[in-house]
PDB file of C-alpha atoms in Angstrom:
ATOM      1  CA  MET A   1       8.310   1.826   0.338  1.00  0.00           C
ATOM      2  CA  VAL A   2       7.696   1.307   1.202  1.00  0.00           C
ATOM      3  CA  ALA A   3       5.282  -2.295  -0.757  1.00  0.00           C
ATOM      4  CA  SER A   4       8.542  -1.095  -1.532  1.00  0.00           C
ATOM      5  CA  LEU A   5      10.836  -1.105   1.736  1.00  0.00           C
ATOM      6  CA  ALA A   6       7.980  -4.340   2.088  1.00  0.00           C
ATOM      7  CA  GLY A   7       8.970  -5.491  -1.174  1.00  0.00           C
ATOM      8  CA  CYS A   8      12.951  -5.224  -0.986  1.00  0.00           C
ATOM      9  CA  CYS A   9      13.094  -7.476   1.582  1.00  0.00           C
ATOM     10  CA  ARG A  10      12.808 -10.938   1.143  1.00  0.00           C
ATOM     11  CA  CYS A  11      10.431 -12.866   3.934  1.00  0.00           C
ATOM     12  CA  LEU A  12       9.177 -16.406   4.813  1.00  0.00           C
ATOM     13  CA  LEU A  13       6.071 -16.874   4.428  1.00  0.00           C
ATOM     14  CA  PRO A  14       3.421 -17.104   7.663  1.00  0.00           C
ATOM     15  CA  THR A  15       2.727 -20.562   8.219  1.00  0.00           C
ATOM     16  CA  LEU A  16      -0.969 -19.032   7.892  1.00  0.00           C
ATOM     17  CA  LEU A  17       0.030 -19.681   4.248  1.00  0.00           C
ATOM     18  CA  GLN A  18      -2.009 -23.354   4.589  1.00  0.00           C
ATOM     19  CA  ARG A  19      -5.242 -21.612   5.384  1.00  0.00           C
ATOM     20  CA  PHE A  20      -5.143 -19.599   1.977  1.00  0.00           C
ATOM     21  CA  GLN A  21      -8.281 -20.078  -0.243  1.00  0.00           C
ATOM     22  CA  LEU A  22      -9.010 -18.016  -3.363  1.00  0.00           C
ATOM     23  CA  ARG A  23     -11.586 -15.972  -2.811  1.00  0.00           C
ATOM     24  CA  HIS A  24     -14.400 -14.073  -4.829  1.00  0.00           C
ATOM     25  CA  PHE A  25     -13.943  -9.897  -5.408  1.00  0.00           C
ATOM     26  CA  PRO A  26     -17.203  -8.358  -4.806  1.00  0.00           C
ATOM     27  CA  THR A  27     -18.465  -7.070  -7.938  1.00  0.00           C
ATOM     28  CA  PRO A  28     -17.005  -3.275  -8.188  1.00  0.00           C
ATOM     29  CA  LEU A  29     -19.886  -0.184  -7.864  1.00  0.00           C
ATOM     30  CA  PRO A  30     -21.137   0.716 -11.760  1.00  0.00           C
ATOM     31  CA  LEU A  31     -18.557   1.925 -14.229  1.00  0.00           C
ATOM     32  CA  GLN A  32     -20.814   5.700 -13.442  1.00  0.00           C
ATOM     33  CA  TYR A  33     -19.203   6.246 -10.478  1.00  0.00           C
ATOM     34  CA  SER A  34     -16.155   6.125 -11.470  1.00  0.00           C
ATOM     35  CA  TYR A  35     -14.637   9.276 -11.019  1.00  0.00           C
ATOM     36  CA  ILE A  36     -11.510  10.819 -13.302  1.00  0.00           C
ATOM     37  CA  SER A  37     -10.696  13.513 -11.668  1.00  0.00           C
ATOM     38  CA  HIS A  38      11.192  -4.190  -4.126  1.00  0.00           C
ATOM     39  CA  GLN A  39      11.634  -7.150  -6.276  1.00  0.00           C
ATOM     40  CA  LEU A  40      11.072 -10.218  -4.796  1.00  0.00           C
ATOM     41  CA  PRO A  41      11.760 -13.348  -7.079  1.00  0.00           C
ATOM     42  CA  TYR A  42       9.170 -15.236  -6.706  1.00  0.00           C
ATOM     43  CA  ARG A  43       9.547 -18.457  -4.122  1.00  0.00           C
ATOM     44  CA  ARG A  44       7.721 -21.463  -4.547  1.00  0.00           C
ATOM     45  CA  ARG A  45       5.636 -22.259  -1.587  1.00  0.00           C
ATOM     46  CA  PRO A  46       6.221 -24.729   0.134  1.00  0.00           C
ATOM     47  CA  SER A  47       4.664 -28.669   0.035  1.00  0.00           C
ATOM     48  CA  ILE A  48       4.303 -28.564   3.593  1.00  0.00           C
ATOM     49  CA  PHE A  49       1.721 -25.203   3.561  1.00  0.00           C
ATOM     50  CA  PHE A  50      -0.378 -27.630   1.331  1.00  0.00           C
ATOM     51  CA  ALA A  51      -0.812 -30.340   3.033  1.00  0.00           C
ATOM     52  CA  ALA A  52      -3.898 -29.632   4.806  1.00  0.00           C
ATOM     53  CA  MET A  53      -5.590 -28.712   1.492  1.00  0.00           C
ATOM     54  CA  SER A  54      -7.170 -30.237  -1.006  1.00  0.00           C
ATOM     55  CA  SER A  55      -5.820 -31.354  -4.752  1.00  0.00           C
ATOM     56  CA  ASP A  56      -8.239 -28.905  -6.103  1.00  0.00           C
ATOM     57  CA  GLN A  57      -7.351 -26.157  -3.883  1.00  0.00           C
ATOM     58  CA  THR A  58      -3.514 -26.586  -4.201  1.00  0.00           C
ATOM     59  CA  SER A  59      -3.838 -26.355  -7.862  1.00  0.00           C
ATOM     60  CA  ASN A  60      -6.166 -23.594  -7.734  1.00  0.00           C
ATOM     61  CA  LEU A  61      -3.649 -21.509  -5.002  1.00  0.00           C
ATOM     62  CA  ASP A  62      -0.587 -22.850  -7.510  1.00  0.00           C
ATOM     63  CA  ASP A  63      -2.429 -21.235 -10.745  1.00  0.00           C
ATOM     64  CA  ALA A  64      -3.054 -18.113  -8.797  1.00  0.00           C
ATOM     65  CA  PHE A  65       0.784 -17.650  -7.804  1.00  0.00           C
ATOM     66  CA  LYS A  66       2.758 -18.735 -11.187  1.00  0.00           C
ATOM     67  CA  GLN A  67      -0.622 -15.884 -13.137  1.00  0.00           C
ATOM     68  CA  LYS A  68       0.914 -13.243 -10.118  1.00  0.00           C
ATOM     69  CA  ARG A  69       4.575 -13.851 -11.285  1.00  0.00           C
ATOM     70  CA  LEU A  70       4.296 -13.594 -14.958  1.00  0.00           C
ATOM     71  CA  LEU A  71       2.285 -10.541 -14.240  1.00  0.00           C
ATOM     72  CA  ARG A  72       5.192  -8.780 -11.932  1.00  0.00           C
ATOM     73  CA  SER A  73       7.657  -9.516 -14.471  1.00  0.00           C
ATOM     74  CA  LYS A  74       5.633  -7.791 -17.095  1.00  0.00           C
ATOM     75  CA  VAL A  75       4.608  -4.995 -15.251  1.00  0.00           C
ATOM     76  CA  ARG A  76       8.433  -4.385 -14.492  1.00  0.00           C
ATOM     77  CA  LYS A  77       8.889  -4.431 -17.894  1.00  0.00           C
ATOM     78  CA  SER A  78       6.356  -1.658 -18.498  1.00  0.00           C
ATOM     79  CA  LEU A  79       7.733   0.091 -16.520  1.00  0.00           C
ATOM     80  CA  LYS A  80      11.324  -0.080 -16.856  1.00  0.00           C
ATOM     81  CA  SER A  81      10.635   1.168 -20.807  1.00  0.00           C
ATOM     82  CA  MET A  82       8.107   3.894 -18.812  1.00  0.00           C
ATOM     83  CA  ASP A  83      10.373   7.605 -20.523  1.00  0.00           C
ATOM     84  CA  PRO A  84      11.533   8.568 -18.209  1.00  0.00           C
ATOM     85  CA  SER A  85      10.103  12.564 -19.191  1.00  0.00           C
ATOM     86  CA  LEU A  86       6.506  11.024 -19.199  1.00  0.00           C
ATOM     87  CA  ARG A  87       7.222   8.920 -15.335  1.00  0.00           C
ATOM     88  CA  SER A  88       8.082  13.062 -14.136  1.00  0.00           C
ATOM     89  CA  GLN A  89       4.880  14.061 -15.816  1.00  0.00           C
ATOM     90  CA  GLU A  90       2.462  11.332 -14.224  1.00  0.00           C
ATOM     91  CA  ASP A  91       4.504  11.685 -10.389  1.00  0.00           C
ATOM     92  CA  GLU A  92       3.551  15.487 -10.992  1.00  0.00           C
ATOM     93  CA  ALA A  93       0.427  14.914 -11.614  1.00  0.00           C
ATOM     94  CA  ILE A  94      -0.481  12.155  -9.509  1.00  0.00           C
ATOM     95  CA  GLN A  95       1.063  14.396  -6.122  1.00  0.00           C
ATOM     96  CA  ASN A  96      -0.342  17.335  -6.978  1.00  0.00           C
ATOM     97  CA  ILE A  97      -4.115  15.451  -6.970  1.00  0.00           C
ATOM     98  CA  VAL A  98      -3.957  14.603  -4.007  1.00  0.00           C
ATOM     99  CA  MET A  99      -2.595  17.245  -2.887  1.00  0.00           C
ATOM    100  CA  GLU A 100      -5.482  19.111  -3.958  1.00  0.00           C
ATOM    101  CA  ALA A 101      -8.627  16.090  -2.540  1.00  0.00           C
ATOM    102  CA  PRO A 102     -11.114  17.686  -0.222  1.00  0.00           C
ATOM    103  CA  TRP A 103     -10.321  14.314   1.514  1.00  0.00           C
ATOM    104  CA  PHE A 104      -6.518  14.864   1.840  1.00  0.00           C
ATOM    105  CA  LYS A 105      -6.831  17.884   3.347  1.00  0.00           C
ATOM    106  CA  SER A 106      -9.497  17.369   5.349  1.00  0.00           C
ATOM    107  CA  SER A 107      -7.579  13.788   7.433  1.00  0.00           C
ATOM    108  CA  ARG A 108      -5.510  14.650  10.094  1.00  0.00           C
ATOM    109  CA  ARG A 109      -3.254  11.203  10.469  1.00  0.00           C
ATOM    110  CA  MET A 110      -1.859   9.597   7.870  1.00  0.00           C
ATOM    111  CA  CYS A 111       0.277   6.567   6.655  1.00  0.00           C
ATOM    112  CA  ALA A 112       2.215   6.896   4.336  1.00  0.00           C
ATOM    113  CA  TYR A 113       5.093   5.435   1.684  1.00  0.00           C
ATOM    114  CA  ILE A 114       8.150   6.414   1.000  1.00  0.00           C
ATOM    115  CA  SER A 115       9.380   5.933  -2.867  1.00  0.00           C
ATOM    116  CA  CYS A 116      11.928   3.930  -3.853  1.00  0.00           C
ATOM    117  CA  SER A 117      12.676   4.743  -7.142  1.00  0.00           C
ATOM    118  CA  ALA A 118      14.777   1.344  -8.088  1.00  0.00           C
ATOM    119  CA  LEU A 119      11.425  -0.038  -7.244  1.00  0.00           C
ATOM    120  CA  ARG A 120       9.997   2.544  -9.963  1.00  0.00           C
ATOM    121  CA  GLU A 121       7.021   3.217  -6.751  1.00  0.00           C
ATOM    122  CA  VAL A 122       5.298   6.552  -7.845  1.00  0.00           C
ATOM    123  CA  ASP A 123       7.081   9.632  -6.222  1.00  0.00           C
ATOM    124  CA  THR A 124       6.011  10.740  -3.335  1.00  0.00           C
ATOM    125  CA  SER A 125       8.749  13.556  -2.440  1.00  0.00           C
ATOM    126  CA  LYS A 126       6.936  16.230  -2.791  1.00  0.00           C
ATOM    127  CA  LEU A 127       3.382  14.981  -1.329  1.00  0.00           C
ATOM    128  CA  LEU A 128       5.134  13.849   2.230  1.00  0.00           C
ATOM    129  CA  ALA A 129       6.914  17.764   2.283  1.00  0.00           C
ATOM    130  CA  HIS A 130       3.910  18.853   1.462  1.00  0.00           C
ATOM    131  CA  ILE A 131       2.737  17.164   4.507  1.00  0.00           C
ATOM    132  CA  LEU A 132       5.456  17.825   6.834  1.00  0.00           C
ATOM    133  CA  GLN A 133       5.347  21.959   6.137  1.00  0.00           C
ATOM    134  CA  THR A 134       1.472  21.737   6.777  1.00  0.00           C
ATOM    135  CA  PRO A 135       1.914  23.781   9.365  1.00  0.00           C
ATOM    136  CA  SER A 136       5.049  26.351   9.647  1.00  0.00           C
ATOM    137  CA  SER A 137       3.341  26.762   5.523  1.00  0.00           C
ATOM    138  CA  SER A 138      -0.238  27.602   7.079  1.00  0.00           C
ATOM    139  CA  GLY A 139       0.098  29.107  10.516  1.00  0.00           C
ATOM    140  CA  ASP A 140      -2.882  27.401  11.501  1.00  0.00           C
ATOM    141  CA  SER A 141      -1.831  24.273  13.752  1.00  0.00           C
ATOM    142  CA  SER A 142      -5.079  23.454  13.285  1.00  0.00           C
ATOM    143  CA  VAL A 143      -4.694  21.895   9.964  1.00  0.00           C
ATOM    144  CA  ALA A 144      -1.420  20.091  10.943  1.00  0.00           C
ATOM    145  CA  LYS A 145      -0.613  16.531   9.856  1.00  0.00           C
ATOM    146  CA  LYS A 146       0.616  13.874  11.835  1.00  0.00           C
ATOM    147  CA  LEU A 147       2.572  11.814   8.920  1.00  0.00           C
ATOM    148  CA  TYR A 148       3.628   8.005   9.849  1.00  0.00           C
ATOM    149  CA  VAL A 149       6.028   6.495   7.141  1.00  0.00           C
ATOM    150  CA  PRO A 150       6.925   2.417   7.425  1.00  0.00           C
ATOM    151  CA  ARG A 151       9.972   0.496   9.186  1.00  0.00           C
ATOM    152  CA  VAL A 152      10.349  -3.440   7.930  1.00  0.00           C
ATOM    153  CA  GLU A 153      10.515  -5.111  11.981  1.00  0.00           C
ATOM    154  CA  ASP A 154      11.936  -8.374  10.311  1.00  0.00           C
ATOM    155  CA  LYS A 155      11.948 -11.678   7.446  1.00  0.00           C
ATOM    156  CA  ASN A 156       8.617 -12.471   7.925  1.00  0.00           C
ATOM    157  CA  SER A 157       6.289  -9.476   6.333  1.00  0.00           C
ATOM    158  CA  ASN A 158       5.674  -7.367   9.766  1.00  0.00           C
ATOM    159  CA  MET A 159       6.447  -2.999   8.960  1.00  0.00           C
ATOM    160  CA  ARG A 160       4.711  -1.080  11.389  1.00  0.00           C
ATOM    161  CA  MET A 161       4.010   2.598  10.332  1.00  0.00           C
ATOM    162  CA  PHE A 162       6.105   4.935  12.658  1.00  0.00           C
ATOM    163  CA  LEU A 163       5.524   8.996  13.225  1.00  0.00           C
ATOM    164  CA  ILE A 164       7.714  11.607  11.864  1.00  0.00           C
ATOM    165  CA  SER A 165       8.226  15.140  12.194  1.00  0.00           C
ATOM    166  CA  SER A 166      10.851  15.449   9.397  1.00  0.00           C
ATOM    167  CA  MET A 167      12.488  13.435   6.266  1.00  0.00           C
ATOM    168  CA  ASP A 168      15.712  13.980   8.781  1.00  0.00           C
ATOM    169  CA  ASP A 169      13.622  11.571  11.094  1.00  0.00           C
ATOM    170  CA  LEU A 170      14.857   8.728   8.785  1.00  0.00           C
ATOM    171  CA  ILE A 171      17.901   6.780   8.728  1.00  0.00           C
ATOM    172  CA  ALA A 172      19.214   4.221   5.856  1.00  0.00           C
ATOM    173  CA  ASN A 173      18.192   0.377   5.975  1.00  0.00           C
ATOM    174  CA  SER A 174      20.748  -3.047   5.023  1.00  0.00           C
ATOM    175  CA  MET A 175      18.912  -2.516   1.696  1.00  0.00           C
ATOM    176  CA  ASP A 176      19.498   1.375   1.286  1.00  0.00           C
ATOM    177  CA  ILE A 177      16.188   2.419   1.882  1.00  0.00           C
ATOM    178  CA  LEU A 178      15.421   5.417   3.934  1.00  0.00           C
ATOM    179  CA  GLU A 179      12.898   4.676   7.025  1.00  0.00           C
ATOM    180  CA  PRO A 180      12.776   5.463  10.450  1.00  0.00           C
ATOM    181  CA  ALA A 181      14.527   4.136  13.643  1.00  0.00           C
ATOM    182  CA  ALA A 182      12.541   3.029  16.290  1.00  0.00           C
ATOM    183  CA  VAL A 183      13.477   5.772  18.574  1.00  0.00           C
ATOM    184  CA  ASP A 184      13.968   9.271  18.117  1.00  0.00           C
ATOM    185  CA  ARG A 185      16.385  11.625  17.888  1.00  0.00           C
ATOM    186  CA  ASN A 186      16.267  12.086  22.335  1.00  0.00           C
ATOM    187  CA  GLY A 187      16.508   8.206  22.276  1.00  0.00           C
ATOM    188  CA  ASN A 188      12.382   7.938  23.523  1.00  0.00           C
ATOM    189  CA  PRO A 189      10.314   5.386  21.312  1.00  0.00           C
ATOM    190  CA  ARG A 190       8.464   6.280  18.538  1.00  0.00           C
ATOM    191  CA  GLU A 191       4.529   6.521  18.087  1.00  0.00           C
ATOM    192  CA  ASP A 192       2.992   3.869  16.408  1.00  0.00           C
ATOM    193  CA  VAL A 193       0.341   4.660  14.439  1.00  0.00           C
ATOM    194  CA  PHE A 194      -1.676   1.853  15.982  1.00  0.00           C
ATOM    195  CA  GLY A 195      -1.608   3.400  19.066  1.00  0.00           C
ATOM    196  CA  LYS A 196      -3.428   6.434  19.045  1.00  0.00           C
ATOM    197  CA  PRO A 197      -7.346   6.069  17.780  1.00  0.00           C
ATOM    198  CA  ASP A 198      -8.579   7.418  14.619  1.00  0.00           C
ATOM    199  CA  ASN A 199     -11.530   7.702  12.360  1.00  0.00           C
ATOM    200  CA  ASN A 200      -9.941   9.369   9.468  1.00  0.00           C
ATOM    201  CA  ILE A 201      -7.109   8.298   8.979  1.00  0.00           C
ATOM    202  CA  LEU A 202      -5.570   7.637   5.851  1.00  0.00           C
ATOM    203  CA  GLN A 203      -3.277   5.702   4.080  1.00  0.00           C
ATOM    204  CA  LEU A 204      -1.720   6.066   0.893  1.00  0.00           C
ATOM    205  CA  PHE A 205       0.653   2.926  -0.081  1.00  0.00           C
ATOM    206  CA  PRO A 206       2.115   1.638  -3.062  1.00  0.00           C
ATOM    207  CA  GLY A 207       2.385  -1.558  -5.562  1.00  0.00           C
ATOM    208  CA  LEU A 208       3.068  -3.046  -8.565  1.00  0.00           C
ATOM    209  CA  ALA A 209      -0.904  -3.615 -10.604  1.00  0.00           C
ATOM    210  CA  PHE A 210      -4.052  -3.173  -9.662  1.00  0.00           C
ATOM    211  CA  ASP A 211      -7.054  -3.749 -11.071  1.00  0.00           C
ATOM    212  CA  LYS A 212     -10.546  -2.209 -11.607  1.00  0.00           C
ATOM    213  CA  SER A 213     -12.062  -3.626  -8.904  1.00  0.00           C
ATOM    214  CA  GLY A 214      -9.835  -2.495  -6.176  1.00  0.00           C
ATOM    215  CA  ARG A 215      -7.255  -6.519  -6.343  1.00  0.00           C
ATOM    216  CA  ARG A 216      -3.697  -4.802  -5.773  1.00  0.00           C
ATOM    217  CA  LEU A 217      -0.570  -7.115  -6.930  1.00  0.00           C
ATOM    218  CA  GLY A 218       2.594  -6.324  -4.319  1.00  0.00           C
ATOM    219  CA  ARG A 219       5.845  -7.233  -5.307  1.00  0.00           C
ATOM    220  CA  GLY A 220       5.811 -10.295  -2.869  1.00  0.00           C
ATOM    221  CA  GLY A 221       6.660  -9.655   0.616  1.00  0.00           C
ATOM    222  CA  GLY A 222       3.482 -10.045   2.263  1.00  0.00           C
ATOM    223  CA  TYR A 223       3.970  -6.203   3.896  1.00  0.00           C
ATOM    224  CA  TYR A 224       1.857  -4.444   2.937  1.00  0.00           C
ATOM    225  CA  ASP A 225      -1.114  -6.187   3.086  1.00  0.00           C
ATOM    226  CA  THR A 226      -0.057  -8.018   6.486  1.00  0.00           C
ATOM    227  CA  PHE A 227       0.082  -4.334   8.339  1.00  0.00           C
ATOM    228  CA  LEU A 228      -3.579  -3.403   6.695  1.00  0.00           C
ATOM    229  CA  ARG A 229      -5.331  -7.210   7.877  1.00  0.00           C
ATOM    230  CA  LYS A 230      -3.489  -6.169  11.195  1.00  0.00           C
ATOM    231  CA  TYR A 231      -4.702  -2.141  11.094  1.00  0.00           C
ATOM    232  CA  GLN A 232      -8.607  -3.312   9.672  1.00  0.00           C
ATOM    233  CA  LEU A 233      -8.880  -5.834  12.599  1.00  0.00           C
ATOM    234  CA  ARG A 234      -7.200  -3.133  15.876  1.00  0.00           C
ATOM    235  CA  ALA A 235      -9.808  -0.885  14.447  1.00  0.00           C
ATOM    236  CA  LYS A 236     -12.867  -3.780  14.212  1.00  0.00           C
ATOM    237  CA  GLU A 237     -12.210  -4.602  18.050  1.00  0.00           C
ATOM    238  CA  LYS A 238     -11.294  -0.876  19.100  1.00  0.00           C
ATOM    239  CA  ASN A 239     -14.861   0.551  17.159  1.00  0.00           C
ATOM    240  CA  TRP A 240     -12.815   2.801  15.277  1.00  0.00           C
ATOM    241  CA  THR A 241     -13.473   3.998  11.697  1.00  0.00           C
ATOM    242  CA  GLN A 242     -11.688   1.919   9.219  1.00  0.00           C
ATOM    243  CA  PRO A 243      -9.327   3.781   7.158  1.00  0.00           C
ATOM    244  CA  LEU A 244      -9.193   5.087   3.640  1.00  0.00           C
ATOM    245  CA  LEU A 245      -6.801   3.211   1.535  1.00  0.00           C
ATOM    246  CA  VAL A 246      -5.717   5.123  -1.107  1.00  0.00           C
ATOM    247  CA  ALA A 247      -3.182   3.655  -3.722  1.00  0.00           C
ATOM    248  CA  LEU A 248      -0.585   5.536  -5.901  1.00  0.00           C
ATOM    249  CA  THR A 249      -0.548   4.350  -9.544  1.00  0.00           C
ATOM    250  CA  TYR A 250       0.979   4.980 -12.660  1.00  0.00           C
ATOM    251  CA  SER A 251      -1.469   4.435 -16.129  1.00  0.00           C
ATOM    252  CA  VAL A 252       0.386   1.372 -17.235  1.00  0.00           C
ATOM    253  CA  GLN A 253       0.187  -0.263 -13.759  1.00  0.00           C
ATOM    254  CA  ILE A 254      -3.374  -0.253 -14.334  1.00  0.00           C
ATOM    255  CA  MET A 255      -5.036  -3.868 -15.257  1.00  0.00           C
ATOM    256  CA  GLU A 256      -8.784  -4.910 -16.302  1.00  0.00           C
ATOM    257  CA  GLU A 257     -11.270  -5.985 -14.086  1.00  0.00           C
ATOM    258  CA  GLY A 258      -9.855  -9.587 -12.813  1.00  0.00           C
ATOM    259  CA  ALA A 259      -6.863  -9.413 -13.964  1.00  0.00           C
ATOM    260  CA  ILE A 260      -5.124  -9.964 -10.241  1.00  0.00           C
ATOM    261  CA  SER A 261      -6.353 -13.157  -8.727  1.00  0.00           C
ATOM    262  CA  MET A 262      -6.759 -12.829  -4.931  1.00  0.00           C
ATOM    263  CA  THR A 263      -5.794 -15.046  -1.927  1.00  0.00           C
ATOM    264  CA  ASP A 264      -7.353 -14.646   1.403  1.00  0.00           C
ATOM    265  CA  GLN A 265      -4.209 -13.271   2.784  1.00  0.00           C
ATOM    266  CA  ASP A 266      -4.558  -9.906  -0.057  1.00  0.00           C
ATOM    267  CA  VAL A 267      -6.117  -6.812   0.711  1.00  0.00           C
ATOM    268  CA  PRO A 268      -8.482  -4.635  -1.958  1.00  0.00           C
ATOM    269  CA  VAL A 269      -7.835  -0.691  -1.847  1.00  0.00           C
ATOM    270  CA  ASP A 270     -11.139   1.863  -2.199  1.00  0.00           C
ATOM    271  CA  ALA A 271      -9.401   4.435  -4.673  1.00  0.00           C
ATOM    272  CA  LEU A 272      -6.820   5.009  -6.501  1.00  0.00           C
ATOM    273  CA  VAL A 273      -5.006   8.343  -7.978  1.00  0.00           C
ATOM    274  CA  SER A 274      -3.997   7.688 -11.723  1.00  0.00           C
ATOM    275  CA  PRO A 275      -2.670  10.943 -13.470  1.00  0.00           C
ATOM    276  CA  SER A 276      -6.081  11.470 -15.549  1.00  0.00           C
ATOM    277  CA  GLY A 277      -7.860  11.427 -11.236  1.00  0.00           C
ATOM    278  CA  VAL A 278      -8.888   9.783  -9.009  1.00  0.00           C
ATOM    279  CA  ILE A 279     -10.727   5.911  -9.346  1.00  0.00           C
ATOM    280  CA  PRO A 280     -13.012   4.910  -6.117  1.00  0.00           C
ATOM    281  CA  ILE A 281     -14.232   1.740  -6.295  1.00  0.00           C
ATOM    282  CA  THR A 282     -15.738   0.874  -2.528  1.00  0.00           C
ATOM    283  CA  ALA A 283     -17.912   2.638  -1.403  1.00  0.00           C
ATOM    284  CA  ALA A 284     -16.641   3.977   1.051  1.00  0.00           C
ATOM    285  CA  ALA A 285     -14.023   5.422  -0.905  1.00  0.00           C
ATOM    286  CA  LEU A 286     -17.521   7.804  -2.608  1.00  0.00           C
ATOM    287  CA  GLU A 287     -18.657   8.310   1.175  1.00  0.00           C
ATOM    288  CA  ARG A 288     -15.275  10.285   2.171  1.00  0.00           C
ATOM    289  CA  MET A 289     -14.036  11.615  -0.230  1.00  0.00           C
ATOM    290  CA  GLN A 290     -17.782  12.747  -1.534  1.00  0.00           C
ATOM    291  CA  ILE A 291     -17.460  12.214  -5.483  1.00  0.00           C
TER     292      ILE A 291
END
């Protein structure tokens, strides 16, 4: 939402934007490994951010932002024209694939977004209910899962993931999007995913489009990329295993390899889950998903 959430909020780009550089994205794994098992308006980046950049770098960045803007428009149209019955079928298929996957069942802590129908994100309601009900439905506390969901902190692309134990822990923000309050019902600060070490954390998140090499196109707010970069840095500092980044996507959101421009601030995904199955992209995904 959460890219969702993040997506619905207008943001001021951090001054670090001046350090953006288009980068070459690593060559994806060979095709034989492929396993099928809120709208933010585009705002032209102020020229002040490019002051220290060469004309070629500025031109490349401008081309990348333009390409992203055009692709966002194209994908939004595809999502808007998607048949409701097909959307419902794909929502069901994607959530069932995740819930039946060994890599999901073995995860004890996970970050996940609260889907927003207005943004036409892959639905997560069934998935979240399953996570929250796992201890009581199974009767075995050893399989209990901790669920962290997004809360937008400001307009500068800052987002945190807080622990919830029930959907009742959520409140509507100013954009009428559900998110956790910073404190629980007893007035105590909620547990932040950054506060607990973990070597097996799963992060499920949305996006507007993805290509087959793992590139992700968000909605322009930068919230997920900022959060993921911070988490990856923390994991490196604390010697934690890097999180497994899995994106949920409708069929129409999957682009051909290289269709999405990348900058240094964009975080690629490890795997995609589409209605057709799981598509691992990185070696980490192959290893941890045991595919």
